[in-house]
CSV table of C-alpha atoms in Angstrom, one decimal:
chain,number,residue,atom,x,y,z
A,20,MET,CA,7.5,6.9,5.3
A,21,ALA,CA,9.4,4.4,3.5
A,22,ALA,CA,8.3,4.6,-0.1
A,23,SER,CA,5.8,6.6,-1.8
A,24,LYS,CA,4.1,3.5,-3.0
A,25,LEU,CA,3.5,2.3,0.4
A,26,THR,CA,0.4,2.3,2.5
A,27,PRO,CA,0.4,2.1,6.3
A,28,THR,CA,-1.5,-0.9,7.6
A,29,LEU,CA,-1.7,-2.8,10.8
A,30,PRO,CA,0.7,-5.8,10.9
A,31,VAL,CA,-2.0,-8.5,10.5
A,32,SER,CA,0.1,-10.3,7.9
A,33,SER,CA,2.4,-9.6,5.0
A,34,LEU,CA,-0.5,-10.3,2.6
A,35,ALA,CA,-2.8,-7.8,4.4
A,36,LEU,CA,-0.1,-5.2,4.0
A,37,ALA,CA,0.1,-6.0,0.3
A,38,ALA,CA,-3.6,-5.7,-0.3
A,39,SER,CA,-3.5,-2.0,0.7
A,40,ARG,CA,-0.8,-0.9,-1.7
A,41,SER,CA,-1.3,1.6,-4.4
A,42,PRO,CA,1.1,3.7,-6.3
A,43,GLY,CA,2.6,6.6,-4.4
A,44,GLN,CA,1.5,5.3,-1.1
A,45,LEU,CA,3.4,4.9,2.1
A,46,ARG,CA,3.6,1.7,4.1
A,47,SER,CA,5.3,1.5,7.4
A,48,PRO,CA,5.0,-0.8,10.4
A,49,ALA,CA,2.4,0.1,13.0
A,50,LEU,CA,2.7,-0.4,16.7
A,51,ARG,CA,1.1,-3.4,18.3
A,52,PRO,CA,-1.0,-2.9,21.4
A,53,PRO,CA,1.1,-3.6,24.5
A,54,ALA,CA,0.1,-6.4,26.8
A,55,THR,CA,-0.4,-5.8,30.5
A,56,ALA,CA,2.6,-7.0,32.5
A,57,GLY,CA,1.9,-10.3,34.2
A,58,ALA,CA,-1.5,-10.8,32.5
A,59,ASP,CA,-2.6,-13.2,29.9
A,60,THR,CA,-4.2,-10.8,27.5
A,61,GLY,CA,-6.2,-11.7,24.4
A,62,LEU,CA,-7.7,-9.3,21.9
A,63,SER,CA,-10.4,-9.6,19.3
A,64,TRP,CA,-12.5,-7.1,17.4
A,65,THR,CA,-16.0,-7.3,16.1
A,66,SER,CA,-18.0,-4.5,14.5
A,67,SER,CA,-21.8,-3.9,13.9
A,68,LYS,CA,-23.8,-1.1,12.5
A,69,GLY,CA,-25.4,0.8,15.2
A,70,PHE,CA,-28.1,3.5,15.3
A,71,GLY,CA,-27.3,7.0,14.5
A,72,ARG,CA,-24.1,8.1,12.8
A,73,GLY,CA,-21.5,5.8,14.3
A,74,THR,CA,-20.4,2.3,13.9
A,75,THR,CA,-20.0,0.3,17.1
A,76,VAL,CA,-16.8,-1.7,17.4
A,77,ALA,CA,-16.5,-4.2,20.2
A,78,CYS,CA,-13.1,-5.0,21.6
A,79,ALA,CA,-13.2,-8.2,23.6
A,80,THR,CA,-10.3,-8.8,25.9
A,81,ALA,CA,-9.5,-11.7,28.2
A,82,VAL,CA,-7.4,-10.9,31.3
A,83,HIS,CA,-6.8,-13.7,33.8
A,84,GLY,CA,-9.8,-15.5,32.3
A,85,GLN,CA,-12.2,-12.5,32.7
A,86,ASP,CA,-13.8,-11.1,29.7
A,87,THR,CA,-14.1,-7.3,29.3
A,88,THR,CA,-15.9,-5.7,26.4
A,89,ILE,CA,-15.0,-2.2,25.2
A,90,HIS,CA,-17.3,-0.4,22.8
A,91,VAL,CA,-15.8,2.2,20.5
A,92,HIS,CA,-18.0,4.4,18.4
A,93,GLY,CA,-16.6,5.6,15.1
A,94,SER,CA,-18.1,7.5,12.1
A,95,ARG,CA,-19.5,5.5,9.2
A,96,TRP,CA,-18.5,7.9,6.5
A,97,LYS,CA,-15.2,9.4,7.6
A,98,PRO,CA,-13.1,6.3,6.7
A,99,ALA,CA,-14.8,6.0,3.3
A,100,VAL,CA,-14.1,9.7,2.6
A,101,CYS,CA,-10.4,9.2,3.7
A,102,VAL,CA,-9.8,6.3,1.3
A,103,VAL,CA,-11.6,8.1,-1.6
A,104,LEU,CA,-9.3,11.1,-1.0
A,105,VAL,CA,-6.3,8.6,-1.0
A,106,GLU,CA,-7.3,7.4,-4.4
A,107,LEU,CA,-7.7,10.9,-5.7
A,108,PHE,CA,-4.3,11.9,-4.4
A,109,ASN,CA,-2.9,8.7,-6.0
A,110,THR,CA,-4.4,9.6,-9.3
A,111,GLY,CA,-2.9,13.0,-9.2
A,112,THR,CA,0.5,11.5,-8.4
A,113,ILE,CA,0.3,9.1,-11.3
A,114,LEU,CA,-0.8,11.7,-13.9
A,115,LEU,CA,1.8,14.3,-12.7
A,116,GLY,CA,4.5,11.7,-12.7
A,117,LYS,CA,3.6,10.7,-16.3
A,118,VAL,CA,3.7,14.3,-17.5
A,119,ALA,CA,7.0,15.0,-15.7
A,120,VAL,CA,8.9,11.9,-17.0
A,121,ASP,CA,7.5,12.3,-20.5
A,122,GLY,CA,8.6,15.9,-20.3
A,123,GLY,CA,12.2,14.9,-19.8
A,124,MET,CA,12.6,14.9,-16.0
A,125,PHE,CA,15.3,12.5,-14.7
A,126,VAL,CA,13.6,9.8,-12.7
A,127,PHE,CA,16.3,9.5,-10.0
A,128,SER,CA,16.3,13.3,-9.4
A,129,LEU,CA,12.5,13.1,-8.9
A,130,LEU,CA,12.8,10.2,-6.4
A,131,CYS,CA,15.7,11.9,-4.5
A,132,TYR,CA,13.9,15.3,-4.1
A,133,ARG,CA,10.7,13.5,-3.2
A,134,SER,CA,12.5,11.6,-0.4
A,135,ILE,CA,13.9,14.8,1.0
A,136,LEU,CA,10.5,16.5,1.1
A,137,GLY,CA,9.0,13.4,2.6
A,138,VAL,CA,11.5,13.5,5.5
A,139,ILE,CA,10.6,17.2,6.1
A,140,PHE,CA,6.9,16.3,6.3
A,141,ILE,CA,7.2,13.3,8.5
A,142,LEU,CA,10.1,14.3,10.9
A,143,PRO,CA,7.9,16.6,13.1
A,144,PHE,CA,5.5,13.8,13.8
A,145,ALA,CA,8.4,11.4,14.7
A,146,LEU,CA,9.8,14.0,17.1
A,147,LEU,CA,6.5,14.7,18.7
A,148,LEU,CA,4.9,11.2,18.9
A,149,GLU,CA,8.0,9.0,19.2
A,150,ARG,CA,10.3,11.2,21.1
A,151,GLY,CA,13.7,9.6,21.9
A,152,LYS,CA,12.9,6.4,20.0
A,153,TRP,CA,15.7,7.1,17.5
A,154,LYS,CA,18.1,6.1,20.2
A,155,GLU,CA,17.0,2.5,19.9
A,156,LEU,CA,18.4,2.3,16.4
A,157,ASP,CA,21.2,-0.2,16.2
A,158,MET,CA,23.3,-1.5,13.3
A,159,LYS,CA,21.0,-4.5,12.7
A,160,ALA,CA,18.0,-2.3,12.4
A,161,LEU,CA,19.9,0.1,10.2
A,162,VAL,CA,20.9,-2.7,7.8
A,163,TRP,CA,17.3,-3.9,7.5
A,164,LEU,CA,16.1,-0.3,7.0
A,165,PHE,CA,18.6,0.1,4.2
A,166,ILE,CA,17.3,-3.1,2.5
A,167,ASN,CA,13.8,-1.9,3.1
A,168,ALA,CA,14.5,1.4,1.4
A,169,PHE,CA,16.1,-0.3,-1.6
A,170,ILE,CA,13.6,-3.0,-2.2
A,171,GLY,CA,10.6,-1.0,-1.2
A,172,TYR,CA,11.4,2.4,-2.7
A,173,SER,CA,14.5,3.0,-4.8
A,174,LEU,CA,14.3,0.0,-7.1
A,175,PRO,CA,10.5,-0.5,-7.6
A,176,MET,CA,9.8,3.3,-7.9
A,177,ALA,CA,12.5,3.6,-10.6
A,178,LEU,CA,11.1,0.6,-12.5
A,179,TYR,CA,7.6,2.1,-12.1
A,180,TYR,CA,8.4,5.5,-13.5
A,181,TYR,CA,10.4,4.2,-16.4
A,182,GLY,CA,7.6,1.7,-17.1
A,183,LEU,CA,5.1,4.6,-16.9
A,184,HIS,CA,7.1,6.5,-19.4
A,185,ASP,CA,7.0,3.6,-21.9
A,186,THR,CA,3.2,3.0,-21.4
A,187,SER,CA,0.3,5.1,-20.2
A,188,ALA,CA,-1.0,6.2,-16.8
A,189,SER,CA,-4.0,4.0,-16.9
A,190,TYR,CA,-1.9,1.0,-17.9
A,191,GLY,CA,0.5,1.6,-15.1
A,192,VAL,CA,-2.1,1.9,-12.4
A,193,ILE,CA,-3.8,-1.3,-13.5
A,194,PHE,CA,-0.5,-3.2,-13.1
A,195,SER,CA,0.0,-1.6,-9.7
A,196,SER,CA,-3.3,-3.0,-8.5
A,197,LEU,CA,-1.9,-6.5,-9.2
A,198,THR,CA,0.7,-6.3,-6.4
A,199,PRO,CA,-1.4,-8.1,-3.8
A,200,LEU,CA,-1.8,-11.0,-6.2
A,201,PHE,CA,2.0,-11.2,-6.8
A,202,THR,CA,2.5,-11.2,-3.0
A,203,PHE,CA,-0.1,-14.0,-2.7
A,204,VAL,CA,1.8,-16.1,-5.2
A,205,LEU,CA,5.1,-15.4,-3.5
A,206,SER,CA,3.6,-16.2,-0.1
A,207,ILE,CA,2.5,-19.6,-1.4
A,208,LEU,CA,5.9,-20.3,-2.9
A,209,LEU,CA,7.7,-19.4,0.3
A,210,GLY,CA,5.3,-21.5,2.4
A,211,MET,CA,3.9,-18.4,4.2
A,212,GLU,CA,0.4,-19.3,3.0
A,213,SER,CA,-1.5,-22.4,1.9
A,214,LEU,CA,-3.9,-22.6,-1.0
A,215,ARG,CA,-6.7,-24.4,1.0
A,216,LEU,CA,-8.8,-24.9,-2.2
A,217,LYS,CA,-11.4,-26.8,-0.2
A,218,SER,CA,-12.4,-23.8,1.8
A,219,LYS,CA,-14.5,-20.9,0.4
A,220,GLU,CA,-11.9,-18.3,1.4
A,221,GLY,CA,-9.0,-20.1,-0.3
A,222,SER,CA,-11.1,-20.8,-3.5
A,223,ALA,CA,-12.1,-17.1,-3.6
A,224,LYS,CA,-8.5,-15.9,-3.4
A,225,VAL,CA,-7.3,-18.3,-6.1
A,226,VAL,CA,-10.2,-17.4,-8.4
A,227,GLY,CA,-9.6,-13.7,-7.8
A,228,ALA,CA,-5.9,-14.1,-8.6
A,229,LEU,CA,-6.6,-16.0,-11.9
A,230,LEU,CA,-9.2,-13.3,-12.9
A,231,CYS,CA,-6.7,-10.5,-12.2
A,232,PHE,CA,-3.9,-12.2,-14.2
A,233,GLY,CA,-6.3,-12.9,-17.0
A,234,GLY,CA,-7.3,-9.2,-17.1
A,235,ALA,CA,-3.7,-8.1,-17.1
A,236,LEU,CA,-2.9,-10.4,-20.0
A,237,LEU,CA,-5.9,-9.1,-21.9
A,238,ILE,CA,-4.9,-5.5,-21.4
A,239,SER,CA,-1.3,-6.3,-22.5
A,240,LEU,CA,-2.1,-8.4,-25.6
A,241,TYR,CA,-5.3,-7.1,-26.9
A,242,ASN,CA,-6.2,-3.5,-27.8
A,243,GLY,CA,-9.3,-3.5,-29.9
A,244,LYS,CA,-11.1,-0.5,-31.2
A,245,GLU,CA,-10.0,2.9,-29.7
A,246,LEU,CA,-12.8,5.0,-28.2
A,247,HIS,CA,-12.2,8.7,-28.8
A,248,LEU,CA,-14.6,10.2,-26.4
A,249,TRP,CA,-13.2,13.8,-26.2
A,250,SER,CA,-10.2,15.9,-27.1
A,251,PRO,CA,-7.3,16.2,-24.6
A,252,VAL,CA,-7.1,19.3,-22.5
A,253,ILE,CA,-3.3,19.3,-22.3
A,254,LYS,CA,-1.8,18.8,-25.7
A,255,GLY,CA,1.8,18.1,-26.7
A,256,ILE,CA,3.0,17.8,-23.1
A,257,THR,CA,3.8,14.1,-23.3
A,258,LYS,CA,6.8,14.6,-25.6
A,259,SER,CA,10.1,14.6,-24.0
A,260,SER,CA,12.9,17.2,-24.6
A,261,ASN,CA,14.3,14.8,-27.2
A,262,GLY,CA,11.0,14.6,-29.1
A,263,VAL,CA,10.3,11.0,-28.0
A,264,VAL,CA,6.7,10.3,-27.1
A,265,GLY,CA,6.0,8.0,-24.1
A,266,GLY,CA,4.2,4.8,-24.9
A,267,HIS,CA,6.3,3.7,-27.9
A,268,HIS,CA,8.0,0.8,-26.0
A,269,HIS,CA,5.0,-1.1,-24.8
A,270,VAL,CA,6.7,-4.5,-24.2
A,271,ARG,CA,9.6,-2.9,-22.4
A,272,GLY,CA,7.2,-0.9,-20.2
A,273,THR,CA,5.2,-3.9,-19.4
A,274,LEU,CA,8.3,-5.8,-18.2
A,275,LEU,CA,9.4,-2.8,-16.1
A,276,LEU,CA,6.0,-2.6,-14.5
A,277,LEU,CA,6.1,-6.4,-13.8
A,278,GLY,CA,9.5,-5.9,-12.2
A,279,ASP,CA,8.0,-3.2,-10.0
A,280,CYS,CA,5.2,-5.6,-8.8
A,281,ILE,CA,7.7,-8.4,-8.2
A,282,CYS,CA,9.9,-6.1,-6.1
A,283,TYR,CA,7.0,-5.2,-3.9
A,284,ALA,CA,6.0,-8.8,-3.5
A,285,PHE,CA,9.5,-9.5,-2.2
A,286,TRP,CA,9.4,-6.4,0.0
A,287,TYR,CA,6.5,-7.4,2.3
A,288,PRO,CA,8.5,-10.1,4.1
A,289,ILE,CA,11.2,-7.5,4.7
A,290,GLN,CA,8.6,-5.2,6.2
A,291,VAL,CA,7.7,-8.0,8.7
A,292,LYS,CA,11.4,-8.2,9.7
A,293,VAL,CA,11.7,-4.4,10.0
A,294,LEU,CA,8.7,-4.4,12.3
A,295,LYS,CA,10.4,-6.9,14.6
A,296,VAL,CA,13.8,-5.1,14.8
A,297,TYR,CA,12.6,-1.5,14.8
A,298,PRO,CA,8.8,-1.2,15.5
A,299,TRP,CA,8.6,2.7,15.6
A,300,LYS,CA,6.6,3.5,12.5
A,301,HIS,CA,7.4,7.3,12.3
A,302,TRP,CA,11.1,7.0,12.8
A,303,SER,CA,11.2,3.9,10.5
A,304,SER,CA,9.5,6.0,7.8
A,305,VAL,CA,11.9,8.9,8.3
A,306,LEU,CA,15.0,6.7,8.2
A,307,THR,CA,13.8,4.8,5.2
A,308,CYS,CA,13.1,8.0,3.4
A,309,VAL,CA,16.6,9.3,4.2
A,310,LEU,CA,18.2,6.1,3.1
A,311,GLY,CA,16.1,5.9,-0.1
A,312,GLY,CA,17.0,9.5,-0.9
A,313,LEU,CA,20.7,8.7,-0.5
A,314,GLN,CA,20.4,5.5,-2.7
A,315,THR,CA,18.6,7.3,-5.5
A,316,CYS,CA,21.0,10.2,-5.3
A,317,VAL,CA,24.1,7.9,-5.6
A,318,ILE,CA,22.5,5.9,-8.5
A,319,GLY,CA,21.4,9.0,-10.2
A,320,ILE,CA,24.9,10.6,-10.1
A,321,PHE,CA,26.4,7.4,-11.4
A,322,LEU,CA,24.0,7.4,-14.4
A,323,ARG,CA,23.9,11.2,-15.1
A,324,ARG,CA,26.3,13.8,-13.9
A,325,ASP,CA,25.2,16.7,-15.9
A,326,LYS,CA,23.6,19.6,-13.9
A,327,LEU,CA,20.6,19.8,-16.2
A,328,ALA,CA,19.4,16.4,-14.9
A,329,TRP,CA,19.2,17.7,-11.4
A,330,GLN,CA,17.9,21.2,-12.0
A,331,VAL,CA,14.3,21.9,-11.2
A,332,GLY,CA,12.5,25.1,-12.2
A,333,TRP,CA,9.2,26.6,-11.4
A,334,ASN,CA,7.3,24.2,-13.7
A,335,ILE,CA,5.5,20.9,-13.7
A,336,GLN,CA,8.5,19.1,-12.3
A,337,LEU,CA,8.5,21.1,-9.1
A,338,LEU,CA,4.7,20.7,-8.8
A,339,THR,CA,5.2,16.9,-9.2
A,340,ILE,CA,7.8,16.7,-6.5
A,341,VAL,CA,5.9,18.8,-4.0
A,342,TYR,CA,2.5,17.1,-4.7
A,343,SER,CA,3.9,13.6,-4.5
A,344,ALA,CA,5.7,14.3,-1.2
A,345,ALA,CA,2.9,16.3,0.5
A,346,LEU,CA,-0.3,14.7,-0.8
A,347,GLY,CA,0.9,11.6,-2.5
A,348,THR,CA,2.9,10.5,0.5
A,349,ALA,CA,2.4,12.3,3.8
A,350,ALA,CA,-1.4,13.0,3.5
A,351,LYS,CA,-2.1,9.5,2.1
A,352,TYR,CA,-0.1,8.0,5.0
A,353,TRP,CA,-2.4,9.5,7.7
A,354,LEU,CA,-5.6,9.0,5.8
A,355,ASN,CA,-4.8,5.3,5.2
A,356,LEU,CA,-3.8,4.8,8.8
A,357,TYR,CA,-7.0,6.3,10.0
A,358,ALA,CA,-9.1,4.1,7.7
A,359,VAL,CA,-7.2,1.0,8.7
A,360,GLU,CA,-7.6,1.8,12.4
A,361,LYS,CA,-11.3,2.3,12.0
A,362,ARG,CA,-12.3,-0.4,9.6
A,363,GLY,CA,-9.4,-2.9,9.4
A,364,PRO,CA,-6.6,-3.6,6.8
A,365,VAL,CA,-9.0,-5.0,4.1
A,366,PHE,CA,-11.1,-1.8,3.9
A,367,PRO,CA,-8.7,0.6,2.0
A,368,PRO,CA,-8.0,-2.0,-0.8
A,369,MET,CA,-11.7,-2.2,-1.5
A,370,PHE,CA,-11.5,1.3,-3.0
A,371,SER,CA,-8.3,0.8,-4.9
A,372,THR,CA,-10.2,0.3,-8.2
A,373,LEU,CA,-11.3,4.0,-7.9
A,374,SER,CA,-7.8,5.1,-8.8
A,375,ILE,CA,-8.0,3.0,-11.9
A,376,VAL,CA,-11.3,4.6,-13.0
A,377,PHE,CA,-10.0,8.1,-12.1
A,378,THR,CA,-6.8,7.6,-14.0
A,379,MET,CA,-8.4,6.2,-17.1
A,380,VAL,CA,-10.9,9.0,-17.3
A,381,LEU,CA,-8.6,11.8,-16.4
A,382,GLY,CA,-5.8,10.4,-18.5
A,383,ALA,CA,-8.0,10.4,-21.5
A,384,LEU,CA,-9.5,13.8,-20.7
A,385,LEU,CA,-6.3,15.7,-19.8
A,386,LEU,CA,-3.5,13.8,-21.6
A,387,GLY,CA,-5.3,12.3,-24.5
A,388,GLU,CA,-4.6,8.7,-23.6
A,389,SER,CA,-6.6,6.2,-25.6
A,390,ILE,CA,-9.3,4.1,-24.1
A,391,THR,CA,-9.6,0.8,-26.0
A,392,VAL,CA,-12.1,-2.1,-25.9
A,393,GLY,CA,-9.3,-4.4,-24.6
A,394,SER,CA,-8.5,-2.0,-21.7
A,395,LEU,CA,-12.1,-1.8,-20.7
A,396,LEU,CA,-12.6,-5.6,-20.8
A,397,GLY,CA,-9.3,-6.2,-19.0
A,398,SER,CA,-10.1,-3.6,-16.4
A,399,ALA,CA,-13.5,-5.3,-15.7
A,400,LEU,CA,-11.7,-8.6,-15.2
A,401,VAL,CA,-9.1,-7.0,-12.9
A,402,PHE,CA,-11.9,-5.3,-10.9
A,403,SER,CA,-13.9,-8.5,-10.4
A,404,GLY,CA,-10.8,-10.5,-9.6
A,405,LEU,CA,-9.5,-8.0,-7.1
A,406,TYR,CA,-12.9,-7.9,-5.2
A,407,THR,CA,-13.1,-11.7,-5.3
A,408,TYR,CA,-9.7,-11.9,-3.8
A,409,LEU,CA,-10.4,-9.3,-1.1
A,410,TYR,CA,-13.7,-11.1,-0.3
A,411,GLY,CA,-11.7,-14.3,0.4
A,412,LYS,CA,-9.1,-12.4,2.4
A,413,ALA,CA,-11.7,-10.6,4.5
A,414,LYS,CA,-13.5,-13.9,5.2
A,415,GLU,CA,-10.1,-15.5,6.2
A,416,LEU,CA,-9.3,-12.7,8.6
A,417,HIS,CA,-12.7,-12.9,10.1
A,418,ALA,CA,-12.4,-16.6,10.6
A,419,LYS,CA,-9.0,-16.2,12.3
A,420,THR,CA,-10.4,-13.5,14.6
A,421,THR,CA,-13.4,-15.6,15.5
A,422,SER,CA,-11.3,-18.7,16.2
A,423,SER,CA,-8.8,-16.8,18.4
A,424,SER,CA,-11.7,-15.2,20.3
A,425,SER,CA,-13.3,-18.6,20.9
A,426,ASN,CA,-10.0,-20.1,22.1
A,427,GLU,CA,-9.6,-17.2,24.6
A,428,LYS,CA,-13.0,-17.8,26.0
A,429,LEU,CA,-12.4,-21.6,26.3
A,430,GLN,CA,-9.1,-20.9,28.1
A,431,GLY,CA,-10.8,-18.6,30.5
A,432,GLN,CA,-13.4,-21.2,31.6
A,433,PRO,CA,-12.5,-23.4,34.6
A,434,THR,CA,-12.0,-27.1,34.0
A,435,HIS,CA,-13.4,-29.8,36.2
A,436,ASP,CA,-12.2,-33.4,36.7
A,437,SER,CA,-14.1,-36.3,38.1
A,438,LYS,CA,-13.1,-35.4,41.7
A,439,CYS,CA,-14.4,-31.8,41.5
A,440,GLU,CA,-17.9,-31.0,42.6
A,441,ASP,CA,-20.2,-29.0,40.3
A,442,PRO,CA,-21.8,-26.2,42.2
A,443,ILE,CA,-25.1,-26.8,40.5
A,444,PHE,CA,-25.4,-30.5,39.8
A,445,GLY,CA,-23.2,-31.9,42.6
A,446,PRO,CA,-20.5,-34.5,42.4
């Protein structure tokens, strides 16, 4: 469980990983299906709606030129329920984090304690499901895990929470949804992806990216009329111990949230490298959490050495730590993994806009955060852009799967030259 903002996805591509990110979520590399020794094995997946409650998933494999089809029946509604719960847990993590940091909680103590609890929750699964795999850890893997923890947890989470303190919960979650687009741009700059504007898939991704960036700019630069729909349930809790109210440094908060997104965009290529040098997802999560906890502890001690910064009582701060570690990290990890395994890596991001809606509504209802005309219009642009981008990404993944399946079938067919006799039509 590397970082709380990470979501576990199958290693289809770095961009597919990026599309399933939301704040507080865990991403760690998943195991690839092993190939049969001495066999030329190909794998492709297709799905179709069947009768009854399940969804039929066909797994076509090619072994020594022979096609074998395996049908797997899965529930239609369980993956959807899982990702809805993920977005609810994500909303709770954001709102509790906002209340805690605005109430004066030291960000690095929150991250350190959260990592420790995350290790406690994930370690039993690593010991049970990947017994003895920790012995395969070498110095090279440890170095990459250290980089993985810093770029994927310590630095972006610190930027995120400080940015959240300077802005609002709904503003922070909207910026978090832009991470796939930052990763898309970085992938193009690094040559990992091409624009392919002539194809429908490439055009959809570019249009989606432009709409999302336009929505983010609209939210940042234009407020408009405030809509006071109801009075906040929790009053006066957003003031810190020094009497400073969160949200008074909008520009600084925006820059911090942008830094958070950029960090995660750079983090996904690192995930690919971690997957290659140490592919055990549970132990990778445990070790990344341990290293992230050590990093945030050292940085926190360097910044603040007073005991009050590290003390946690029976209050909202303790609730934030426990909730973010148990539900905001561990539970979301397994729910996302189940949804990805059943429906693919593009399925969870399709529900990511729910956390924006939940956070905007609950933030206004509980914390009294303002809903403006600019935020509503910008959110609508972000929604439409995100779904346009995900549509293009889904079509691209489907085209790649179909192409690889066709190539496997062609490779499995016998070839004939002019000297061979055809069993039906003769020489």
